[in-house]
Each structure stands twice: as structure tokens, then as C-alpha cells.
Coordinates of C-alpha atoms in Angstrom, one line a residue:
Chain A
M1 CA 0.1 -0.5 0.1
T2 CA 1.0 3.5 -1.0
T3 CA 1.0 6.6 1.5
D4 CA 0.3 9.1 -1.4
P5 CA -2.6 10.4 -3.4
V6 CA -3.9 8.1 -6.0
P7 CA -2.5 9.3 -9.3
A8 CA -4.7 9.8 -11.6
G9 CA -4.2 7.2 -13.6
A10 CA -4.7 4.4 -11.1
D11 CA -6.4 1.7 -12.4
P12 CA -10.0 2.6 -11.0
R13 CA -10.9 -1.6 -11.3
R14 CA -8.3 -1.9 -8.9
L15 CA -9.6 0.4 -6.3
L16 CA -12.6 -1.6 -6.9
S17 CA -11.5 -4.6 -6.7
D18 CA -9.3 -4.1 -2.9
V19 CA -11.7 -2.4 -1.7
R20 CA -14.1 -6.0 -2.8
T21 CA -11.4 -7.8 -0.9
L22 CA -11.2 -6.5 2.3
A23 CA -14.8 -5.9 2.1
H24 CA -14.5 -10.2 1.7
R25 CA -11.8 -10.3 4.6
V26 CA -13.5 -8.0 7.0
R27 CA -16.8 -10.2 7.0
V28 CA -14.8 -13.6 7.0
D29 CA -13.3 -12.2 10.5
Q30 CA -16.2 -11.7 11.8
R31 CA -18.4 -15.6 11.3
V32 CA -18.7 -17.4 13.8
T33 CA -20.8 -19.9 11.9
W34 CA -19.6 -23.9 13.3
F35 CA -20.4 -22.3 16.8
A36 CA -24.5 -21.1 15.8
L37 CA -24.2 -24.9 14.3
L38 CA -22.8 -26.2 16.8
V39 CA -24.8 -24.7 19.8
L40 CA -28.3 -25.1 17.5
A41 CA -27.4 -29.0 16.9
A42 CA -26.9 -29.5 20.8
V43 CA -30.2 -28.1 21.5
T44 CA -31.8 -30.4 18.8
F45 CA -30.1 -33.5 20.6
V46 CA -31.3 -32.2 24.8
G47 CA -34.5 -31.6 24.2
I48 CA -35.6 -35.7 22.4
P49 CA -35.7 -36.8 26.3
F50 CA -37.9 -34.3 26.3
D51 CA -40.1 -35.4 23.7
Y52 CA -40.1 -38.4 24.4
Y53 CA -40.8 -38.3 27.9
F54 CA -43.9 -35.4 27.7
L55 CA -45.2 -36.6 24.4
V56 CA -48.8 -37.7 24.6
L57 CA -50.1 -40.5 22.5
R58 CA -54.1 -41.3 22.6
C59 CA -54.9 -44.7 20.3
V60 CA -58.6 -45.4 20.6
G61 CA -60.5 -48.4 19.2
D62 CA -57.5 -50.8 17.2
G63 CA -55.4 -48.1 17.0
T64 CA -55.6 -46.4 13.7
G65 CA -56.6 -43.4 14.8
C66 CA -54.7 -41.9 17.2
Q67 CA -54.4 -38.0 18.7
F68 CA -50.6 -36.7 19.6
S69 CA -49.7 -34.0 21.4
R70 CA -45.8 -33.2 21.8
Q71 CA -45.9 -30.8 24.6
G72 CA -41.9 -31.6 25.3
V73 CA -41.4 -29.0 22.1
L74 CA -43.2 -25.7 24.5
Y75 CA -41.7 -26.9 27.5
Y76 CA -38.9 -27.2 25.9
W77 CA -38.2 -25.5 23.3
P78 CA -38.5 -21.9 23.6
P79 CA -36.5 -21.7 26.5
A80 CA -33.6 -23.7 24.7
L81 CA -34.0 -21.6 21.1
L82 CA -33.5 -18.2 24.1
L83 CA -30.8 -19.7 25.7
A84 CA -29.8 -20.6 22.6
Y85 CA -29.5 -17.4 20.8
A86 CA -28.2 -16.0 23.9
A87 CA -25.3 -17.2 23.4
I88 CA -25.1 -17.6 19.8
A89 CA -25.2 -14.3 20.1
V90 CA -22.4 -13.0 23.0
C91 CA -19.8 -16.4 21.3
Y92 CA -20.5 -13.2 18.4
L93 CA -19.0 -10.2 20.0
R94 CA -16.6 -12.1 22.1
V95 CA -14.9 -14.2 19.1
A96 CA -15.4 -10.3 16.8
R97 CA -14.1 -8.1 19.5
A98 CA -11.5 -10.3 19.4
R99 CA -10.6 -11.0 15.9
G100 CA -11.0 -6.4 16.4
V101 CA -13.7 -5.8 14.4
G102 CA -18.1 -6.0 15.7
A103 CA -20.8 -8.7 15.7
R104 CA -23.1 -8.4 12.4
V105 CA -24.8 -10.7 15.1
L106 CA -27.4 -8.7 16.8
P107 CA -30.7 -8.9 13.6
Y108 CA -30.2 -13.1 13.3
A109 CA -30.4 -13.3 17.7
L110 CA -33.8 -10.4 17.0
T111 CA -34.7 -13.0 14.0
G112 CA -34.6 -16.5 16.6
V113 CA -36.1 -15.0 19.4
G114 CA -38.5 -13.5 16.7
L115 CA -39.9 -16.4 15.6
T116 CA -39.4 -18.3 19.1
V117 CA -42.1 -16.1 20.2
L118 CA -44.3 -17.0 16.5
F119 CA -43.5 -20.3 17.0
T120 CA -44.8 -20.6 20.8
A121 CA -48.4 -18.8 20.1
A122 CA -49.3 -21.3 17.1
W123 CA -47.8 -24.4 19.2
I124 CA -50.3 -22.0 22.1
A125 CA -53.4 -21.8 19.8
A126 CA -53.1 -25.2 18.3
R127 CA -53.2 -27.3 21.5
M128 CA -55.8 -25.1 22.9
Y129 CA -58.0 -24.8 19.7
F130 CA -57.7 -28.8 17.9
P131 CA -58.1 -31.3 20.3
T132 CA -61.4 -29.2 19.9
H133 CA -61.6 -29.0 16.2
P134 CA -60.4 -32.2 14.7
Q135 CA -59.1 -31.9 11.3
Q136 CA -57.5 -33.2 9.0
F137 CA -55.3 -31.2 6.8
P138 CA -53.3 -30.6 3.2
E139 CA -49.3 -31.6 2.8
W140 CA -48.8 -27.2 1.8
V141 CA -50.3 -26.9 5.4
L142 CA -48.6 -29.6 7.6
V143 CA -45.0 -27.7 5.7
L144 CA -46.5 -24.6 6.9
D145 CA -46.6 -26.5 10.6
R146 CA -42.5 -27.7 10.5
L147 CA -41.7 -24.2 9.2
I148 CA -43.0 -22.7 11.5
A149 CA -41.6 -25.9 14.4
P150 CA -38.8 -25.5 16.1
W151 CA -36.1 -27.5 13.3
G152 CA -38.4 -25.4 10.7
T153 CA -37.8 -22.0 12.8
I154 CA -33.6 -22.5 12.7
G155 CA -33.5 -23.1 9.4
V156 CA -35.5 -19.6 8.6
A157 CA -33.2 -17.8 11.2
L158 CA -29.6 -19.7 9.5
L159 CA -31.4 -18.0 6.5
V160 CA -31.2 -14.8 8.0
L161 CA -27.7 -15.0 9.5
A162 CA -26.1 -16.3 5.5
R163 CA -27.1 -13.3 4.4
L164 CA -25.4 -10.7 7.1
E165 CA -23.2 -12.6 6.5
R166 CA -23.1 -13.3 2.6
N167 CA -22.4 -15.7 3.2
V168 CA -23.0 -18.0 0.7
G169 CA -21.9 -21.8 2.0
L170 CA -23.8 -20.7 4.7
L171 CA -26.9 -19.8 2.6
V172 CA -26.4 -23.3 0.7
F173 CA -26.2 -25.1 3.9
T174 CA -29.2 -23.9 5.1
L175 CA -31.2 -24.5 1.7
G176 CA -29.9 -28.3 2.5
Y177 CA -31.3 -28.6 5.5
L178 CA -34.6 -26.4 5.3
T179 CA -35.3 -29.8 2.7
V180 CA -34.2 -31.7 5.5
A181 CA -36.2 -30.4 7.8
L182 CA -39.7 -29.9 5.4
V183 CA -40.2 -32.7 4.0
P184 CA -41.0 -35.6 6.7
I185 CA -38.4 -38.0 6.7
D186 CA -39.7 -41.4 8.6
F187 CA -38.0 -44.6 7.3
G188 CA -41.0 -46.3 8.9
W189 CA -38.8 -46.8 12.3
H190 CA -39.5 -47.0 15.5
W191 CA -37.8 -47.8 18.2
Q192 CA -38.7 -51.4 19.6
G193 CA -42.2 -50.9 17.6
R194 CA -43.4 -47.7 19.1
D195 CA -45.5 -45.0 18.2
D196 CA -44.4 -42.6 20.5
T197 CA -41.2 -42.6 19.4
A198 CA -42.3 -41.9 15.7
F199 CA -40.5 -38.4 15.9
L200 CA -36.8 -39.9 16.5
P201 CA -35.9 -39.7 13.4
Q202 CA -36.1 -36.6 12.4
Q203 CA -35.2 -35.3 15.1
I204 CA -32.3 -37.4 14.7
V205 CA -31.2 -36.5 11.1
N206 CA -31.7 -32.4 12.1
G207 CA -29.3 -33.0 14.6
T208 CA -27.1 -34.5 12.7
V209 CA -27.1 -32.3 9.8
L210 CA -26.4 -29.4 12.0
L211 CA -23.6 -31.3 13.5
L212 CA -22.1 -31.8 10.2
G213 CA -22.2 -28.6 8.7
A214 CA -20.9 -27.5 12.9
I215 CA -17.7 -29.6 11.8
G216 CA -17.2 -28.9 7.9
F217 CA -17.3 -25.0 9.1
A218 CA -15.3 -25.3 11.8
L219 CA -12.4 -27.5 9.3
A220 CA -13.0 -24.7 6.4
G221 CA -12.1 -22.3 8.9
R222 CA -9.0 -23.5 10.3
R223 CA -7.8 -23.9 6.3
R224 CA -8.3 -20.5 5.7
R225 CA -6.7 -19.2 9.2
Chain B
M1 CA -21.6 31.9 -36.9
T2 CA -20.4 30.4 -33.7
A3 CA -17.2 31.0 -32.6
E4 CA -15.1 27.9 -31.4
T5 CA -12.6 28.4 -29.0
G6 CA -11.7 25.0 -28.1
A7 CA -12.4 24.6 -23.8
P8 CA -13.8 21.9 -22.9
D9 CA -17.6 22.4 -22.5
P10 CA -18.3 23.5 -18.5
Q11 CA -21.5 20.8 -18.6
V12 CA -19.4 18.2 -19.8
A13 CA -16.1 19.0 -17.6
T14 CA -18.3 19.6 -14.1
D15 CA -20.2 15.7 -15.4
H16 CA -16.8 14.0 -15.3
P17 CA -16.3 11.2 -12.4
V18 CA -12.6 12.5 -11.6
T19 CA -13.8 16.2 -11.1
G20 CA -16.0 14.6 -8.6
L21 CA -13.6 12.9 -6.0
D22 CA -12.4 14.3 -2.5
E23 CA -8.7 14.4 -2.4
V24 CA -8.8 12.6 1.1
V25 CA -11.1 9.5 1.1
H26 CA -9.0 8.9 -2.9
Q27 CA -7.1 7.4 -1.8
R28 CA -5.9 4.0 -1.3
V29 CA -4.6 3.5 2.2
R30 CA -7.8 5.4 3.1
L31 CA -10.4 4.2 1.2
G32 CA -9.3 0.7 2.7
I33 CA -9.8 1.7 6.3
L34 CA -13.2 3.5 5.8
T35 CA -14.1 0.0 4.0
I36 CA -12.9 -2.2 7.0
A37 CA -15.0 0.0 8.7
H38 CA -18.2 0.1 7.1
E39 CA -18.0 -3.4 6.9
A40 CA -16.5 -3.9 10.7
R41 CA -19.2 -1.6 12.2
R42 CA -15.6 -0.4 13.9
A43 CA -11.6 -1.7 13.6
E44 CA -9.8 -2.1 15.9
F45 CA -6.4 -0.5 15.0
G46 CA -4.1 -3.7 14.7
Y47 CA -6.3 -5.1 12.4
L48 CA -6.0 -2.4 9.9
R49 CA -2.7 -2.6 10.7
S50 CA -2.6 -5.7 9.6
Q51 CA -5.3 -5.9 6.7
L52 CA -3.5 -2.3 5.6
D53 CA -0.4 -3.6 5.9
L54 CA 0.9 -0.6 7.6
T55 CA 3.6 0.4 10.2
A56 CA 1.0 1.9 13.2
G57 CA 3.2 5.4 12.4
N58 CA 1.7 5.7 8.6
L59 CA -1.6 4.6 9.9
S60 CA -1.7 6.9 13.0
K61 CA -1.5 9.7 9.7
H62 CA -5.0 8.8 7.3
L63 CA -6.0 8.7 10.5
S64 CA -5.8 11.6 11.8
V65 CA -6.0 12.7 7.6
L66 CA -10.1 10.6 8.3
E67 CA -10.8 12.2 11.8
A68 CA -10.2 15.9 11.1
A69 CA -12.8 15.6 8.2
G70 CA -15.3 14.4 10.3
L71 CA -15.3 10.6 8.7
I72 CA -14.4 8.3 11.6
D73 CA -14.4 9.0 14.8
V74 CA -11.3 7.2 17.4
E75 CA -12.1 5.8 20.2
K76 CA -9.9 5.3 23.1
G77 CA -10.5 1.6 26.2
Y78 CA -8.9 -1.0 27.0
A79 CA -9.2 -4.5 27.3
G80 CA -7.4 -5.5 30.7
K81 CA -4.2 -3.8 30.8
R82 CA -4.1 -3.2 27.1
G83 CA -4.8 -0.4 25.2
R84 CA -7.1 -0.6 22.2
T85 CA -7.9 1.8 20.3
W86 CA -11.2 1.6 17.5
I87 CA -12.6 2.9 13.8
T88 CA -16.0 4.2 13.5
L89 CA -17.2 5.7 10.6
T90 CA -19.2 8.4 10.4
A91 CA -22.5 9.3 8.7
A92 CA -20.3 11.8 6.3
G93 CA -17.3 9.2 6.7
G94 CA -20.8 6.3 5.4
T95 CA -21.6 8.7 2.7
A96 CA -18.4 9.7 1.3
L97 CA -17.2 6.1 0.9
S98 CA -20.0 5.2 -1.0
D99 CA -20.1 8.9 -3.5
E100 CA -16.4 7.1 -4.4
I101 CA -17.7 3.9 -5.0
R102 CA -20.0 5.1 -7.4
R103 CA -17.6 7.9 -9.6
L104 CA -15.1 4.7 -8.9
K105 CA -17.5 3.2 -11.1
Q106 CA -18.7 5.9 -13.0
L107 CA -14.9 5.3 -13.9
I108 CA -15.0 2.3 -15.0
A109 CA -18.1 2.5 -17.5
R110 CA -16.2 5.6 -19.1
V111 CA -13.4 4.2 -19.8
E112 CA -14.7 0.9 -21.3
T113 CA -17.4 3.0 -23.6
T114 CA -14.4 4.2 -24.5
D115 CA -12.0 2.1 -24.6
L116 CA -14.4 0.3 -27.5
P117 CA -12.5 0.2 -30.9
E118 CA -14.3 1.7 -33.0
D119 CA -15.2 0.8 -36.7
G120 CA -13.9 0.9 -39.7

């Protein structure tokens, strides 16, 4: 770098290229993507026993008409997600400060908190209304239901983080994660033939995808440094 | 009859992107400082030094120029017992940076237009 003013004949392309390179380096230094994914994976795995022990399954007659109530989702996920977003925000701020830059994480954390409030309100409303008004839903309603479920809101909030960080890798990962989270995965696998474990494959897959993402981004970050 | 003086058309001269360039910003290091401060929200002195590959004295001179022009704020603080200096972009700094980038893009567009090979 020179301390002299740019000569009149300096190539503006080079100046703009320098600007883009510096901006990209700063964005990379602001990222702690692996930590965010690791926390979300941990929250997903720790939620499994809560979902299992607080699942209420009522089957009538020959078992063809069963009513599920995933009460563990309401007991566990709202506080767990709020704590997770707080932990992610604090970590981003501390790491960015240690690296000598500011952080861009606040809009992500606020989006996560907002989506957590939305999903909690939606699930409480559904729990109050649907037991007395049982009905069959079309598939698109079920996809929407999965989108505002905790694992869906995790993906939507990650899209915001990818935008904030201008992180194409995270965007691609999040789209893959959302595909997995929104498409019901049930390998027909019930643990010991029990219906109350039917949620397990989906949740294990979601947690595993997040964990693999955390490992991948951590390795990529280490290689870059 | 009109007299042709050969002087440049004043309208064309004022429209040329070069005429609007701010000498404070149109300098590679200072443009780099503003870019980093914009992207990072706040940047630490040591971070700027390493990213721009400058000596402390050299960076200080550029920061003084930008601070005197009201384009950055310099805040001194401590992290434990270590002194740290943080640089943030002012609103005027943000405007100056976006103006500079816009003019650089205009320059590139103009150069590309005039560089086109002539037919015949």
C-alpha cells in the first residue's frame, strides 16, 4: 500500500477490487458459523428426551385413530432456543471483539427470538383449538406447520445469518437443512415398534445435519486461517 | 456564426466522475480504512494495521486525516490492561465511501465505453 494519493492514471478497477477484497476479508473474520450450528445441534439432541418423556399418545379402538400431543416441545424448546440465541450472540460479539472487528449477529439473534415467540404462540393456539376441532389438513398446511416448528425456525433464522454474513456456503447449507427439516423423514422406523418414538428419526437427522455443518464450517475456517 | 474556442464544455467537465472525487477518500489506504470500518462496524487499530500492511505511524497519519475530515470517530479504551483503539465510521464517512465507490464505477463505465474499438 502506498501513502500517496492515488495518481490520476490509477486503475479504478484495481481500487474497486481492493475494496471488495477487504470487505470480504472482514466478513470472513466476523464469522463464527461453526459455533452457531454446534449450539443448535446440541439444542436439537438435548430436546429428544424432553420430546420423548412429555409425548402424550392416545389411541382409540384398533389403534387406527391416534392423537399425538408433543408437550415436550412447549416445555423445552422456547427457553432452549432463547438461551441458544443469547449464547450465539455473546460468542459472536466476544470472538469478533478479540479479532478486532464488530459483529453483525444482532439481527440474527432478534430474528431467532421473534420466530421462537411466533412458534410458541402458534403451538399454544393449536393446542387450545384443535383437540376440540379435530380435522384433516392438506399437505401444504403440514409443511407450514413444520416451518414454524422449532427445527423449521432454526433454518429460517439461519437464512438471515447467511444474508448478514454474505455467506454463500451457509446459504447452501441452510437450504439443504430446510429441505431435510420440511420433508418428513420417517424410515418406517419405530424404536422397539413403539409409536411414541416415531419423531426420533426426523429429530436425529436434523441434529446430525446441524452437527455435520458445524464440523464442516469449523474445518473450513481452520483451513482458511 | 459561432466562435469555436476549443475550451472544454463546462457541463461535460462537471459531469466527469474524476471532478467529483474527494482527495481525502481517493487514496488507496484511506479508502481501505473506510471500507474496513464500514464492513466491520468498528475496527481495532491492530486489525487495520495488519489488513492494510502498514506501520503504526503511517496508519496513525491516515487516521488523523480521516478524523479531521469528520469521516471516522476514534475511541480509545482498554481490554484488560491493554490499551485498544477502535475506529468507527461516521455518517459522513459512510456517504463519502459510497460516493467514492459510485464514482469509481462511473469511471470504469466511462473507460470501457471510450476503450471500445472503432469500426472502420
